[in-house]
PDB file of C-alpha atoms in Angstrom:
ATOM      1  CA  ALA A   1     116.779 112.720  87.305  1.00 49.00           C
ATOM      2  CA  GLY A   2     116.492 109.716  89.551  1.00 62.00           C
ATOM      3  CA  ILE A   3     117.681 111.113  92.802  1.00 72.00           C
ATOM      4  CA  TYR A   4     115.527 114.247  92.472  1.00 66.00           C
ATOM      5  CA  GLU A   5     112.438 112.193  91.722  1.00 74.00           C
ATOM      6  CA  ALA A   6     113.315 109.761  94.544  1.00 81.00           C
ATOM      7  CA  THR A   7     113.526 112.620  97.001  1.00 80.00           C
ATOM      8  CA  ALA A   8     110.300 114.182  95.807  1.00 81.00           C
ATOM      9  CA  ALA A   9     108.583 110.772  96.189  1.00 83.00           C
ATOM     10  CA  GLY A  10     109.955 110.498  99.668  1.00 85.00           C
ATOM     11  CA  LYS A  11     108.543 113.937 100.669  1.00 88.00           C
ATOM     12  CA  GLU A  12     105.179 112.871  99.184  1.00 89.00           C
ATOM     13  CA  LEU A  13     105.101 109.481 101.145  1.00 91.00           C
ATOM     14  CA  GLY A  14     106.812 110.951 104.356  1.00 93.00           C
ATOM     15  CA  VAL A  15     109.929 108.841 104.187  1.00 91.00           C
ATOM     16  CA  GLU A  16     113.554 109.796 104.216  1.00 92.00           C
ATOM     17  CA  VAL A  17     115.577 108.988 101.205  1.00 91.00           C
ATOM     18  CA  ILE A  18     119.380 108.541 101.589  1.00 90.00           C
ATOM     19  CA  TYR A  19     121.411 108.323  98.450  1.00 88.00           C
ATOM     20  CA  ARG A  20     124.818 106.733  98.351  1.00 86.00           C
ATOM     21  CA  GLY A  21     126.708 105.672  95.189  1.00 79.00           C
ATOM     22  CA  PRO A  22     130.276 105.153  94.055  1.00 73.00           C
ATOM     23  CA  ASP A  23     131.717 108.114  92.084  1.00 73.00           C
ATOM     24  CA  LYS A  24     132.351 105.767  89.197  1.00 77.00           C
ATOM     25  CA  ALA A  25     131.305 102.246  88.205  1.00 76.00           C
ATOM     26  CA  ASP A  26     132.992 100.327  91.180  1.00 87.00           C
ATOM     27  CA  GLU A  27     131.288  97.125  92.212  1.00 91.00           C
ATOM     28  CA  LEU A  28     133.453  96.708  95.376  1.00 94.00           C
ATOM     29  CA  LYS A  29     132.514 100.154  96.494  1.00 94.00           C
ATOM     30  CA  GLN A  30     128.767  99.460  95.770  1.00 95.00           C
ATOM     31  CA  LYS A  31     129.045  96.261  97.847  1.00 96.00           C
ATOM     32  CA  GLU A  32     130.441  98.313 100.711  1.00 96.00           C
ATOM     33  CA  ILE A  33     127.648 100.793 100.447  1.00 95.00           C
ATOM     34  CA  LEU A  34     125.136  98.116 100.374  1.00 96.00           C
ATOM     35  CA  GLU A  35     126.593  96.382 103.388  1.00 97.00           C
ATOM     36  CA  SER A  36     126.684  99.631 105.350  1.00 96.00           C
ATOM     37  CA  PHE A  37     123.021 100.106 104.717  1.00 97.00           C
ATOM     38  CA  ILE A  38     122.418  96.637 106.106  1.00 97.00           C
ATOM     39  CA  THR A  39     124.477  97.387 109.203  1.00 97.00           C
ATOM     40  CA  GLN A  40     122.447 100.733 109.620  1.00 96.00           C
ATOM     41  CA  LYS A  41     119.177  98.610 109.430  1.00 96.00           C
ATOM     42  CA  VAL A  42     117.458 100.873 106.955  1.00 96.00           C
ATOM     43  CA  ASP A  43     113.851 100.106 106.071  1.00 96.00           C
ATOM     44  CA  GLY A  44     114.516  99.367 102.470  1.00 97.00           C
ATOM     45  CA  ILE A  45     117.063  99.449  99.762  1.00 96.00           C
ATOM     46  CA  ALA A  46     116.772 100.318  96.047  1.00 94.00           C
ATOM     47  CA  ILE A  47     119.841  99.453  93.868  1.00 94.00           C
ATOM     48  CA  SER A  48     120.955  99.538  90.284  1.00 91.00           C
ATOM     49  CA  VAL A  49     123.357  96.557  90.201  1.00 93.00           C
ATOM     50  CA  LEU A  50     126.718  96.986  88.614  1.00 91.00           C
ATOM     51  CA  ASN A  51     127.635  93.153  88.767  1.00 92.00           C
ATOM     52  CA  ALA A  52     124.777  90.815  89.438  1.00 91.00           C
ATOM     53  CA  SER A  53     126.666  87.700  90.436  1.00 93.00           C
ATOM     54  CA  PHE A  54     128.975  89.778  92.671  1.00 96.00           C
ATOM     55  CA  LEU A  55     126.212  91.677  94.482  1.00 96.00           C
ATOM     56  CA  THR A  56     123.789  88.811  94.758  1.00 97.00           C
ATOM     57  CA  PRO A  57     124.992  87.447  98.123  1.00 97.00           C
ATOM     58  CA  ALA A  58     124.948  90.989  99.659  1.00 98.00           C
ATOM     59  CA  ILE A  59     121.428  91.469  98.473  1.00 98.00           C
ATOM     60  CA  ASP A  60     120.383  88.179  99.900  1.00 98.00           C
ATOM     61  CA  ARG A  61     121.966  89.162 103.228  1.00 98.00           C
ATOM     62  CA  ALA A  62     119.873  92.290 103.307  1.00 98.00           C
ATOM     63  CA  ILE A  63     116.652  90.225 102.589  1.00 98.00           C
ATOM     64  CA  GLU A  64     117.630  87.787 105.247  1.00 98.00           C
ATOM     65  CA  ALA A  65     118.030  90.756 107.674  1.00 97.00           C
ATOM     66  CA  GLY A  66     114.499  91.728 107.018  1.00 97.00           C
ATOM     67  CA  ILE A  67     115.305  94.592 104.685  1.00 98.00           C
ATOM     68  CA  PRO A  68     113.234  94.644 101.424  1.00 97.00           C
ATOM     69  CA  VAL A  69     115.396  95.137  98.293  1.00 97.00           C
ATOM     70  CA  VAL A  70     114.162  96.382  94.820  1.00 96.00           C
ATOM     71  CA  THR A  71     116.436  96.733  91.899  1.00 95.00           C
ATOM     72  CA  TRP A  72     116.202  99.295  89.083  1.00 89.00           C
ATOM     73  CA  ASP A  73     117.745  99.688  85.663  1.00 83.00           C
ATOM     74  CA  SER A  74     120.074  96.714  86.183  1.00 86.00           C
ATOM     75  CA  ASP A  75     118.762  93.655  87.915  1.00 91.00           C
ATOM     76  CA  ALA A  76     120.167  90.833  89.990  1.00 94.00           C
ATOM     77  CA  PRO A  77     117.763  88.138  88.774  1.00 92.00           C
ATOM     78  CA  GLU A  78     119.266  85.200  90.723  1.00 95.00           C
ATOM     79  CA  SER A  79     119.012  87.275  94.070  1.00 97.00           C
ATOM     80  CA  LYS A  80     116.154  87.242  96.444  1.00 97.00           C
ATOM     81  CA  ARG A  81     115.296  90.855  95.602  1.00 98.00           C
ATOM     82  CA  ILE A  82     111.554  91.504  95.740  1.00 97.00           C
ATOM     83  CA  ALA A  83     111.022  93.428  92.474  1.00 96.00           C
ATOM     84  CA  PHE A  84     112.888  94.938  89.544  1.00 93.00           C
ATOM     85  CA  TYR A  85     111.850  98.173  87.874  1.00 91.00           C
ATOM     86  CA  GLY A  86     113.297  98.926  84.414  1.00 86.00           C
ATOM     87  CA  VAL A  87     113.227  98.142  80.844  1.00 84.00           C
ATOM     88  CA  ASP A  88     112.882  94.556  79.432  1.00 87.00           C
ATOM     89  CA  ASP A  89     116.521  94.536  78.281  1.00 89.00           C
ATOM     90  CA  PHE A  90     116.245  91.508  76.024  1.00 94.00           C
ATOM     91  CA  GLN A  91     113.323  92.980  74.256  1.00 93.00           C
ATOM     92  CA  SER A  92     115.175  96.351  73.898  1.00 94.00           C
ATOM     93  CA  GLY A  93     118.167  94.343  72.397  1.00 97.00           C
ATOM     94  CA  LEU A  94     115.937  92.825  69.827  1.00 97.00           C
ATOM     95  CA  VAL A  95     114.685  96.300  68.952  1.00 96.00           C
ATOM     96  CA  MET A  96     118.274  97.438  68.570  1.00 98.00           C
ATOM     97  CA  GLY A  97     119.045  94.575  66.291  1.00 98.00           C
ATOM     98  CA  GLU A  98     116.022  95.110  64.155  1.00 98.00           C
ATOM     99  CA  GLU A  99     116.636  98.901  63.834  1.00 98.00           C
ATOM    100  CA  THR A 100     120.232  98.226  62.674  1.00 98.00           C
ATOM    101  CA  ALA A 101     119.147  95.655  60.239  1.00 98.00           C
ATOM    102  CA  LYS A 102     116.870  98.198  58.709  1.00 98.00           C
ATOM    103  CA  LEU A 103     119.564 100.725  58.497  1.00 98.00           C
ATOM    104  CA  LEU A 104     121.844  98.097  56.701  1.00 98.00           C
ATOM    105  CA  GLY A 105     119.158  96.796  54.429  1.00 98.00           C
ATOM    106  CA  GLY A 106     119.772  93.324  55.816  1.00 98.00           C
ATOM    107  CA  LYS A 107     123.412  93.033  54.982  1.00 98.00           C
ATOM    108  CA  GLY A 108     126.670  94.337  56.285  1.00 98.00           C
ATOM    109  CA  THR A 109     129.116  94.236  59.204  1.00 98.00           C
ATOM    110  CA  VAL A 110     128.340  95.162  62.872  1.00 98.00           C
ATOM    111  CA  ALA A 111     130.525  95.883  65.992  1.00 98.00           C
ATOM    112  CA  PHE A 112     129.232  95.960  69.497  1.00 98.00           C
ATOM    113  CA  ILE A 113     130.025  98.176  72.510  1.00 98.00           C
ATOM    114  CA  THR A 114     129.306  96.834  75.960  1.00 98.00           C
ATOM    115  CA  SER A 115     130.568  96.547  79.512  1.00 95.00           C
ATOM    116  CA  LEU A 116     130.797  92.965  80.689  1.00 92.00           C
ATOM    117  CA  GLY A 117     129.317  92.070  84.134  1.00 86.00           C
ATOM    118  CA  ALA A 118     126.069  94.032  84.187  1.00 85.00           C
ATOM    119  CA  ASN A 119     123.086  91.913  83.736  1.00 84.00           C
ATOM    120  CA  ASN A 120     121.135  94.573  81.873  1.00 85.00           C
ATOM    121  CA  LEU A 121     123.818  95.116  79.367  1.00 94.00           C
ATOM    122  CA  GLN A 122     124.313  91.387  78.815  1.00 95.00           C
ATOM    123  CA  ARG A 123     120.628  90.888  78.166  1.00 94.00           C
ATOM    124  CA  ARG A 124     120.493  93.738  75.592  1.00 96.00           C
ATOM    125  CA  LEU A 125     123.531  92.185  73.925  1.00 98.00           C
ATOM    126  CA  GLU A 126     121.863  88.783  73.754  1.00 98.00           C
ATOM    127  CA  GLY A 127     118.656  90.254  72.331  1.00 98.00           C
ATOM    128  CA  ALA A 128     120.497  92.261  69.619  1.00 98.00           C
ATOM    129  CA  ARG A 129     122.570  89.182  68.565  1.00 98.00           C
ATOM    130  CA  GLN A 130     119.442  87.093  68.346  1.00 98.00           C
ATOM    131  CA  SER A 131     117.679  89.717  66.145  1.00 98.00           C
ATOM    132  CA  LEU A 132     120.705  90.014  63.841  1.00 98.00           C
ATOM    133  CA  ALA A 133     120.928  86.199  63.565  1.00 98.00           C
ATOM    134  CA  LYS A 134     117.763  86.348  61.460  1.00 97.00           C
ATOM    135  CA  PHE A 135     119.759  88.158  58.631  1.00 98.00           C
ATOM    136  CA  PRO A 136     122.365  85.872  56.998  1.00 97.00           C
ATOM    137  CA  GLY A 137     123.804  88.905  55.211  1.00 98.00           C
ATOM    138  CA  ILE A 138     124.821  90.582  58.485  1.00 98.00           C
ATOM    139  CA  SER A 139     127.988  89.529  60.304  1.00 98.00           C
ATOM    140  CA  ILE A 140     129.205  90.564  63.870  1.00 98.00           C
ATOM    141  CA  VAL A 141     132.989  91.422  63.542  1.00 98.00           C
ATOM    142  CA  GLU A 142     133.830  92.281  67.118  1.00 98.00           C
ATOM    143  CA  THR A 143     132.433  92.958  70.666  1.00 98.00           C
ATOM    144  CA  TYR A 144     134.239  95.617  72.602  1.00 98.00           C
ATOM    145  CA  ASP A 145     134.259  95.646  76.442  1.00 97.00           C
ATOM    146  CA  ILE A 146     134.823  99.249  77.503  1.00 96.00           C
ATOM    147  CA  LYS A 147     134.703  98.363  81.224  1.00 93.00           C
ATOM    148  CA  GLU A 148     132.205 101.178  82.114  1.00 90.00           C
ATOM    149  CA  ASP A 149     134.935 103.660  81.069  1.00 92.00           C
ATOM    150  CA  SER A 150     133.940 106.459  78.725  1.00 91.00           C
ATOM    151  CA  THR A 151     137.622 107.334  77.850  1.00 93.00           C
ATOM    152  CA  ARG A 152     138.316 103.724  77.024  1.00 95.00           C
ATOM    153  CA  CYS A 153     135.027 103.682  74.984  1.00 96.00           C
ATOM    154  CA  GLN A 154     136.298 106.596  72.828  1.00 96.00           C
ATOM    155  CA  GLU A 155     139.703 104.785  72.305  1.00 97.00           C
ATOM    156  CA  LEU A 156     138.005 101.573  71.284  1.00 97.00           C
ATOM    157  CA  ILE A 157     135.722 103.362  68.842  1.00 98.00           C
ATOM    158  CA  ALA A 158     138.768 104.910  67.178  1.00 97.00           C
ATOM    159  CA  THR A 159     140.506 101.509  67.136  1.00 97.00           C
ATOM    160  CA  GLY A 160     137.520  99.857  65.660  1.00 98.00           C
ATOM    161  CA  SER A 161     136.898 102.498  63.070  1.00 98.00           C
ATOM    162  CA  ASN A 162     140.510 102.134  62.017  1.00 97.00           C
ATOM    163  CA  ARG A 163     140.398  98.314  61.943  1.00 98.00           C
ATOM    164  CA  TYR A 164     137.099  98.133  60.187  1.00 98.00           C
ATOM    165  CA  PRO A 165     136.838 101.243  57.751  1.00 97.00           C
ATOM    166  CA  THR A 166     133.958  99.827  55.868  1.00 98.00           C
ATOM    167  CA  LEU A 167     131.955  98.751  58.997  1.00 98.00           C
ATOM    168  CA  GLY A 168     128.260  98.879  58.430  1.00 98.00           C
ATOM    169  CA  ALA A 169     127.077  99.774  61.942  1.00 98.00           C
ATOM    170  CA  TRP A 170     128.083 100.077  65.608  1.00 98.00           C
ATOM    171  CA  ILE A 171     125.583  99.012  68.260  1.00 98.00           C
ATOM    172  CA  SER A 172     126.222 100.328  71.822  1.00 98.00           C
ATOM    173  CA  VAL A 173     124.124  98.621  74.487  1.00 97.00           C
ATOM    174  CA  GLY A 174     124.946 101.378  76.858  1.00 95.00           C
ATOM    175  CA  GLY A 175     125.109 105.264  76.439  1.00 95.00           C
ATOM    176  CA  TRP A 176     128.904 105.929  76.768  1.00 96.00           C
ATOM    177  CA  PRO A 177     129.548 106.919  73.150  1.00 97.00           C
ATOM    178  CA  VAL A 178     126.746 109.563  73.223  1.00 97.00           C
ATOM    179  CA  PHE A 179     127.621 111.311  76.566  1.00 93.00           C
ATOM    180  CA  SER A 180     129.910 113.677  74.575  1.00 86.00           C
ATOM    181  CA  ALA A 181     130.426 114.652  70.958  1.00 83.00           C
ATOM    182  CA  ASN A 182     134.138 113.581  70.869  1.00 91.00           C
ATOM    183  CA  ALA A 183     133.613 109.763  71.062  1.00 95.00           C
ATOM    184  CA  LEU A 184     132.050 109.615  67.665  1.00 97.00           C
ATOM    185  CA  GLU A 185     134.518 111.689  65.785  1.00 96.00           C
ATOM    186  CA  PRO A 186     136.442 108.769  64.282  1.00 96.00           C
ATOM    187  CA  VAL A 187     133.228 107.115  62.882  1.00 97.00           C
ATOM    188  CA  PRO A 188     132.921 107.662  59.195  1.00 97.00           C
ATOM    189  CA  ALA A 189     129.801 109.071  57.620  1.00 96.00           C
ATOM    190  CA  THR A 190     129.118 105.689  55.975  1.00 97.00           C
ATOM    191  CA  THR A 191     128.912 103.848  59.229  1.00 98.00           C
ATOM    192  CA  LYS A 192     125.634 103.806  60.999  1.00 98.00           C
ATOM    193  CA  PHE A 193     125.361 104.186  64.826  1.00 98.00           C
ATOM    194  CA  VAL A 194     122.608 102.790  67.123  1.00 98.00           C
ATOM    195  CA  SER A 195     122.870 103.448  70.818  1.00 98.00           C
ATOM    196  CA  PHE A 196     121.135 103.413  74.242  1.00 96.00           C
ATOM    197  CA  ASP A 197     120.406 106.660  76.037  1.00 93.00           C
ATOM    198  CA  THR A 198     118.457 109.705  75.080  1.00 92.00           C
ATOM    199  CA  VAL A 199     120.317 112.274  77.128  1.00 88.00           C
ATOM    200  CA  GLU A 200     120.551 115.835  75.711  1.00 90.00           C
ATOM    201  CA  SER A 201     123.997 115.265  74.099  1.00 94.00           C
ATOM    202  CA  ALA A 202     122.609 112.012  72.477  1.00 95.00           C
ATOM    203  CA  LEU A 203     119.783 113.931  70.797  1.00 95.00           C
ATOM    204  CA  ALA A 204     122.206 116.508  69.542  1.00 96.00           C
ATOM    205  CA  LEU A 205     124.337 113.758  67.917  1.00 97.00           C
ATOM    206  CA  LEU A 206     121.205 112.353  66.311  1.00 97.00           C
ATOM    207  CA  ARG A 207     120.278 115.739  64.906  1.00 97.00           C
ATOM    208  CA  ALA A 208     123.933 116.081  63.572  1.00 96.00           C
ATOM    209  CA  GLY A 209     123.615 112.766  61.733  1.00 97.00           C
ATOM    210  CA  LYS A 210     126.319 111.017  63.902  1.00 97.00           C
ATOM    211  CA  VAL A 211     123.687 108.598  65.411  1.00 98.00           C
ATOM    212  CA  GLN A 212     120.629 107.246  63.620  1.00 98.00           C
ATOM    213  CA  VAL A 213     118.732 105.476  66.255  1.00 98.00           C
ATOM    214  CA  LEU A 214     118.558 105.944  70.096  1.00 98.00           C
ATOM    215  CA  LEU A 215     116.726 103.846  72.566  1.00 95.00           C
ATOM    216  CA  GLY A 216     115.621 105.739  75.648  1.00 86.00           C
ATOM    217  CA  GLN A 217     114.706 104.320  79.011  1.00 76.00           C
ATOM    218  CA  LYS A 218     112.064 105.888  81.086  1.00 68.00           C
ATOM    219  CA  TYR A 219     114.572 107.651  83.360  1.00 62.00           C
ATOM    220  CA  PHE A 220     111.989 109.586  85.362  1.00 59.00           C
ATOM    221  CA  GLY A 221     110.520 106.485  86.738  1.00 67.00           C
ATOM    222  CA  TRP A 222     113.644 105.061  88.214  1.00 72.00           C
ATOM    223  CA  GLY A 223     113.856 107.192  91.454  1.00 75.00           C
ATOM    224  CA  GLY A 224     110.150 107.657  92.212  1.00 83.00           C
ATOM    225  CA  GLU A 225     108.965 104.180  91.309  1.00 86.00           C
ATOM    226  CA  SER A 226     111.654 102.550  93.344  1.00 89.00           C
ATOM    227  CA  ILE A 227     110.712 104.582  96.403  1.00 91.00           C
ATOM    228  CA  ARG A 228     106.936 103.893  95.885  1.00 92.00           C
ATOM    229  CA  LEU A 229     107.637 100.186  95.454  1.00 92.00           C
ATOM    230  CA  LEU A 230     109.663 100.001  98.684  1.00 94.00           C
ATOM    231  CA  ASP A 231     107.000 102.011 100.670  1.00 95.00           C
ATOM    232  CA  GLY A 232     104.309  99.788  99.436  1.00 95.00           C
ATOM    233  CA  ILE A 233     106.225  96.601 100.336  1.00 96.00           C
ATOM    234  CA  ILE A 234     107.013  98.027 103.735  1.00 95.00           C
ATOM    235  CA  LYS A 235     103.280  98.587 104.152  1.00 95.00           C
ATOM    236  CA  GLY A 236     102.494  95.010 103.176  1.00 95.00           C
ATOM    237  CA  ASN A 237     101.598  95.704  99.516  1.00 94.00           C
ATOM    238  CA  ARG A 238     103.807  93.570  97.291  1.00 93.00           C
ATOM    239  CA  PRO A 239     103.752  94.137  93.628  1.00 93.00           C
ATOM    240  CA  ALA A 240     101.702  91.635  91.659  1.00 92.00           C
ATOM    241  CA  LYS A 241     104.767  90.952  89.404  1.00 91.00           C
ATOM    242  CA  ALA A 242     108.376  90.738  90.326  1.00 93.00           C
ATOM    243  CA  ILE A 243     109.456  92.422  87.113  1.00 89.00           C
ATOM    244  CA  ILE A 244     107.924  95.771  86.169  1.00 90.00           C
ATOM    245  CA  ASP A 245     108.622  96.740  82.786  1.00 85.00           C
ATOM    246  CA  SER A 246     109.033 100.603  82.533  1.00 84.00           C
ATOM    247  CA  GLY A 247     108.990 100.519  78.633  1.00 81.00           C
ATOM    248  CA  VAL A 248     111.470 102.012  76.162  1.00 87.00           C
ATOM    249  CA  ASP A 249     111.310 104.864  73.573  1.00 89.00           C
ATOM    250  CA  VAL A 250     112.817 104.477  70.082  1.00 95.00           C
ATOM    251  CA  VAL A 251     113.998 107.982  68.861  1.00 96.00           C
ATOM    252  CA  THR A 252     115.039 108.770  65.251  1.00 97.00           C
ATOM    253  CA  MET A 253     115.101 112.011  63.194  1.00 97.00           C
ATOM    254  CA  ALA A 254     111.421 111.422  62.534  1.00 97.00           C
ATOM    255  CA  ASN A 255     110.328 111.899  66.180  1.00 95.00           C
ATOM    256  CA  VAL A 256     113.349 113.560  67.932  1.00 96.00           C
ATOM    257  CA  ASP A 257     111.544 117.004  68.296  1.00 95.00           C
ATOM    258  CA  ALA A 258     108.386 115.614  69.783  1.00 92.00           C
ATOM    259  CA  TYR A 259     110.483 113.412  72.117  1.00 89.00           C
ATOM    260  CA  GLU A 260     112.635 116.209  73.414  1.00 88.00           C
ATOM    261  CA  ALA A 261     109.414 118.449  73.942  1.00 87.00           C
ATOM    262  CA  ALA A 262     107.788 115.623  75.875  1.00 78.00           C
ATOM    263  CA  TRP A 263     111.014 115.180  77.991  1.00 74.00           C
ATOM    264  CA  LYS A 264     111.313 118.909  78.793  1.00 75.00           C
ATOM    265  CA  ALA A 265     107.602 119.077  79.817  1.00 71.00           C
ATOM    266  CA  MET A 266     108.225 116.032  82.159  1.00 61.00           C
ATOM    267  CA  VAL A 267     111.282 117.598  83.691  1.00 62.00           C
ATOM    268  CA  SER A 268     109.488 120.977  84.347  1.00 62.00           C
ATOM    269  CA  GLY A 269     106.428 119.087  85.666  1.00 55.00           C
ATOM    270  CA  GLY A 270     104.292 120.412  82.842  1.00 50.00           C
TER     271      GLY A 270
END
């Protein structure tokens, strides 16, 4: 959705939008692309950062070259970027922990799924851990690093389900487990699942009872808002705040139909 909305915003504002991204999560390739944009002397850069510490020097070089940079979805908070548009990841993590505690009735075991390196995922993980720490009856048994690899994610879910057959709940701070139906096949019906992402396949898994809670980012703001932010900055209108919270949706069986209807209306422009 992001690239289409970015292109539409570009047409609306009269600016050219160029999209370049690695075919898979590859921080080296992302750095190369970022540096090529600096060399090309583009007017502005919007980037979802795969590895904050690794990309920060390149982002700073862009700023020093007079190219404004905004981040979206995943931030590089220690960089000189001008603004970040996305969810408050720590707050989202707190919500994930709270929802999991409700599902478990305040006691049980939890395993995490994450991908180390991305600032947004780390903040969600920190928030969820802090939230769960309020419940002495809940213990965290393991945290799995899937390295932004959906196949590895599926393998580790199978491994974890075998290792902890009475696991109370999985918490995935990214959407890898819900991108297809296969990843959750090894998870027993007694184990709850809380995940980020509200893509169509995730909603189907929720309806099937394989997932109990989904957190959804405001995906349709990423592309358009990033372009509008850059356009405003170039014209001398900096945002009042460096961090712009896009908000987050919590989706359960109680509101999945209404959420999907609203999403489809947004896609169609209705």
